[in-house]
Amino acid sequence: DAGITQSPRHKVTETGTPVTLRCHQTENHRYMYWYRQDPGHGLRLIHYSYGVKDTDKGEVSDGYSVSRSKTEDFLLTLESATSSQTSVYFCAISEGRELPVNDFGPGTRLTVT
Amino acid sequence: LAKTTQPISMDSYEGQEVNITCSHNNIATNDYITWYQQFPSQGPRFIIQGYKTKVTNEVASLFIPADRKSSTLSLPRVSLSDTAVYYCLNTNAGKSTFGDGTTLTVKP
């Protein structure tokens, strides 16, 4: 998981509370991504960033917001957590627009009760 | 980005060559074909990427026919540690749509 950390690694929260997940990279890559993965399924893109303060939506962005104030940090916020947002969240980075995502973080397991 | 279609599962034995085929009938002109490997409780790991014809690296080969509507990941001489889920994706500008992947089980 070269140069990518996620915090927290595990979190249990109650429905309706706000939650922020953090992704930190030391690779100085321009592109950062947030994915979620539900049991038995592949990853789904939530949001991505192509530079500081530059973000865009993925295929499952409803209920999530992101911010990127520094190259190395990409935050994912659940404004009001719901049980359907119980999932494993992965952060990823890539060097350039035409390059594949080749580094994923270790994941954050979020449980909303 | 269109989703791809892969077999749900495959079994193999140690030392065999494994070929996993993926269908991507709706691939766009600018899409690349990318394969990832994922172990339980870990993030996906990039294996290989190609646009057309054949690509080979130190762990796998990727075969893409001229119409690009399918691709085949070839893993030479698999070992027990290759047991994992393998995802085929169409990738554009770094963005990828994951399907449900192929669970490869390598038996001794």
Coordinates of C-alpha atoms in Angstrom, one line a residue:
Chain A
D1 CA 0.0 0.0 0.0
A2 CA 2.9 2.2 -0.8
G3 CA 2.6 5.7 0.7
I4 CA -1.2 5.7 1.4
T5 CA -2.7 5.6 4.8
Q6 CA -6.3 5.8 5.9
S7 CA -7.8 6.8 9.2
P8 CA -9.5 5.5 11.1
R9 CA -9.2 1.9 10.0
H10 CA -12.3 0.9 11.8
K11 CA -15.3 2.9 13.0
V12 CA -18.7 2.3 14.4
T13 CA -21.1 5.1 14.5
E14 CA -24.8 5.8 14.9
T15 CA -27.3 6.7 12.2
G16 CA -27.6 10.4 11.7
T17 CA -24.1 11.3 12.9
P18 CA -21.5 12.9 10.7
V19 CA -18.4 10.9 9.8
T20 CA -15.1 12.0 8.2
L21 CA -12.6 9.5 6.8
R22 CA -9.1 10.7 5.9
C23 CA -6.8 9.5 3.2
H24 CA -3.2 10.6 3.3
Q25 CA -0.6 10.0 0.6
T26 CA 3.2 10.6 0.5
E27 CA 3.6 10.0 -3.3
N28 CA 2.6 13.5 -4.4
H29 CA 0.2 12.1 -6.9
R30 CA -2.3 14.4 -8.5
Y31 CA -5.3 12.1 -8.6
M32 CA -7.0 10.7 -5.5
Y33 CA -10.2 8.5 -5.3
W34 CA -12.7 7.2 -2.8
Y35 CA -14.3 3.9 -3.4
R36 CA -16.7 1.8 -1.3
Q37 CA -16.9 -2.0 -1.4
D38 CA -19.8 -4.0 -0.2
P39 CA -19.5 -7.8 0.6
G40 CA -19.2 -9.9 -2.5
H41 CA -19.0 -7.0 -4.9
G42 CA -16.4 -4.9 -6.6
L43 CA -15.5 -1.3 -5.7
R44 CA -17.8 1.6 -6.7
L45 CA -16.4 5.1 -7.2
I46 CA -17.8 7.7 -4.8
H47 CA -15.8 10.8 -5.6
Y48 CA -12.4 11.7 -7.0
S49 CA -10.0 14.6 -7.1
Y50 CA -7.8 15.8 -9.9
G51 CA -6.0 18.4 -7.9
V52 CA -6.2 20.7 -4.9
K53 CA -9.8 21.9 -4.6
D54 CA -10.7 20.1 -7.8
T55 CA -13.2 17.2 -7.2
D56 CA -15.9 15.5 -9.1
K57 CA -18.6 12.9 -8.5
G58 CA -18.4 9.2 -9.1
E59 CA -21.2 6.7 -9.6
V60 CA -22.4 6.6 -6.0
S61 CA -21.9 10.1 -4.7
D62 CA -25.2 10.7 -3.0
G63 CA -24.8 11.2 0.7
Y64 CA -21.1 11.9 0.5
S65 CA -19.0 15.0 0.1
V66 CA -15.2 15.4 -0.3
S67 CA -12.6 18.0 0.2
R68 CA -9.0 18.3 -0.8
S69 CA -7.2 21.4 0.6
K70 CA -3.7 19.8 0.2
T71 CA -2.2 17.5 -2.3
E72 CA -1.6 14.8 0.2
D73 CA -5.0 14.7 1.9
F74 CA -8.4 13.7 0.6
L75 CA -11.3 13.7 3.1
L76 CA -14.6 11.9 2.7
T77 CA -17.5 13.1 4.7
L78 CA -20.8 11.4 5.4
E79 CA -23.0 14.3 6.4
S80 CA -25.5 12.1 8.2
A81 CA -24.6 8.5 8.2
T82 CA -27.2 5.9 7.3
S83 CA -27.1 2.1 7.6
S84 CA -26.8 1.7 3.8
Q85 CA -23.4 3.4 4.1
T86 CA -22.0 0.5 6.1
S87 CA -19.2 -0.6 3.9
V88 CA -15.4 -0.8 3.5
Y89 CA -14.0 2.4 2.1
F90 CA -10.8 2.5 0.0
C91 CA -8.8 5.4 -1.0
A92 CA -6.6 5.3 -4.1
I93 CA -4.1 7.4 -6.0
S94 CA -2.8 7.7 -9.5
E95 CA -0.1 9.7 -11.1
G96 CA -1.9 11.0 -14.1
R97 CA -5.1 11.1 -16.0
E98 CA -4.3 8.3 -18.4
L99 CA -2.7 6.1 -15.9
P100 CA -4.4 3.4 -14.0
V101 CA -5.1 3.5 -10.3
N102 CA -2.2 1.4 -9.0
D103 CA -2.1 2.2 -5.4
F104 CA -5.0 1.5 -3.0
G105 CA -5.0 2.2 0.7
P106 CA -5.6 -0.4 3.4
G107 CA -9.3 0.4 3.7
T108 CA -11.6 1.7 6.5
R109 CA -14.3 -0.5 7.8
L110 CA -17.3 1.6 8.7
T111 CA -20.4 0.3 10.5
V112 CA -23.4 2.5 10.9
T113 CA -25.8 1.2 13.6
Chain B
L1 CA -18.0 3.6 -17.9
A2 CA -19.5 0.2 -18.9
K3 CA -19.3 -2.7 -16.6
T4 CA -17.5 -5.8 -17.7
T5 CA -18.6 -9.5 -17.6
Q6 CA -16.4 -12.2 -16.1
P7 CA -16.9 -15.7 -14.8
I8 CA -17.9 -15.7 -11.2
S9 CA -15.4 -18.4 -10.2
M10 CA -12.6 -20.6 -11.5
D11 CA -10.6 -23.4 -10.0
S12 CA -7.0 -24.4 -10.9
Y13 CA -4.1 -26.4 -9.6
E14 CA -0.6 -25.3 -8.6
G15 CA 1.7 -25.0 -11.5
Q16 CA -1.0 -24.6 -14.2
E17 CA -1.5 -21.7 -16.4
V18 CA -4.8 -19.9 -15.8
N19 CA -6.6 -17.8 -18.3
I20 CA -9.5 -15.5 -17.2
T21 CA -11.6 -14.0 -20.0
C22 CA -13.5 -10.8 -19.7
S23 CA -16.2 -9.4 -22.0
H24 CA -16.5 -5.6 -22.5
N25 CA -18.8 -5.2 -25.4
N26 CA -19.4 -1.5 -24.7
I27 CA -15.8 -0.5 -24.4
A28 CA -15.2 3.1 -25.5
T29 CA -12.5 4.2 -27.9
N30 CA -10.5 5.9 -25.1
D31 CA -10.9 3.1 -22.5
Y32 CA -8.0 1.0 -21.4
I33 CA -8.4 -2.5 -20.1
T34 CA -7.0 -3.0 -16.6
W35 CA -6.8 -6.0 -14.3
Y36 CA -6.6 -6.0 -10.5
Q37 CA -6.1 -8.7 -7.9
Q38 CA -7.7 -8.4 -4.5
F39 CA -7.0 -10.5 -1.4
P40 CA -9.5 -10.5 1.6
S41 CA -9.3 -7.4 3.8
Q42 CA -6.9 -5.7 1.4
G43 CA -7.3 -3.1 -1.4
P44 CA -7.0 -4.1 -5.0
R45 CA -3.5 -4.5 -6.4
F46 CA -2.8 -3.5 -10.0
I47 CA -1.7 -6.4 -12.2
I48 CA -1.6 -5.2 -15.8
Q49 CA -3.1 -2.7 -18.3
G50 CA -3.4 -2.7 -22.1
Y51 CA -5.1 -1.0 -25.0
K52 CA -4.7 -3.5 -27.8
T53 CA -2.8 -6.7 -28.8
K54 CA -0.6 -8.2 -26.1
V55 CA 1.0 -6.8 -23.0
T56 CA 3.3 -8.8 -20.8
N57 CA 4.9 -7.9 -17.4
E58 CA 6.7 -9.9 -14.7
V59 CA 3.5 -11.4 -13.3
A60 CA 1.0 -11.8 -16.2
S61 CA 0.1 -11.4 -19.8
L62 CA -2.9 -9.6 -21.3
F63 CA -4.3 -10.6 -24.6
I64 CA -6.7 -8.2 -26.4
P65 CA -8.2 -9.0 -29.8
A66 CA -8.5 -6.4 -32.5
D67 CA -12.2 -5.6 -31.8
R68 CA -11.3 -5.0 -28.1
K69 CA -14.6 -6.5 -26.9
S70 CA -12.9 -9.0 -24.7
S71 CA -9.6 -9.6 -23.0
T72 CA -7.8 -12.5 -21.4
L73 CA -5.6 -12.3 -18.4
S74 CA -3.0 -15.1 -18.4
L75 CA -1.3 -16.1 -15.2
P76 CA 1.6 -18.5 -15.8
R77 CA 2.2 -21.4 -13.3
V78 CA -0.1 -20.3 -10.5
S79 CA 0.6 -21.0 -6.9
L80 CA -1.6 -21.2 -3.8
S81 CA -0.9 -17.5 -3.1
D82 CA -2.6 -16.6 -6.3
T83 CA -6.0 -17.5 -4.8
A84 CA -7.8 -14.2 -4.9
V85 CA -10.5 -12.2 -6.7
Y86 CA -9.5 -10.8 -10.1
Y87 CA -11.3 -7.8 -11.6
C88 CA -11.3 -6.7 -15.2
L89 CA -12.1 -3.1 -15.8
N90 CA -12.5 -0.5 -18.6
T91 CA -10.5 2.4 -17.4
N92 CA -10.7 6.0 -18.7
A93 CA -8.8 8.9 -17.2
G94 CA -8.0 6.8 -14.1
K95 CA -11.6 6.1 -13.4
S96 CA -12.8 2.5 -13.4
T97 CA -16.0 0.7 -12.9
F98 CA -15.5 -2.6 -11.1
G99 CA -17.7 -5.6 -11.7
D100 CA -18.0 -8.4 -9.3
G101 CA -14.8 -10.1 -10.3
T102 CA -13.7 -13.7 -10.7
T103 CA -12.8 -15.7 -7.6
L104 CA -9.8 -17.9 -8.5
T105 CA -9.1 -20.8 -6.2
V106 CA -5.8 -22.5 -6.7
K107 CA -5.6 -26.0 -5.2
P108 CA -2.6 -28.0 -4.2

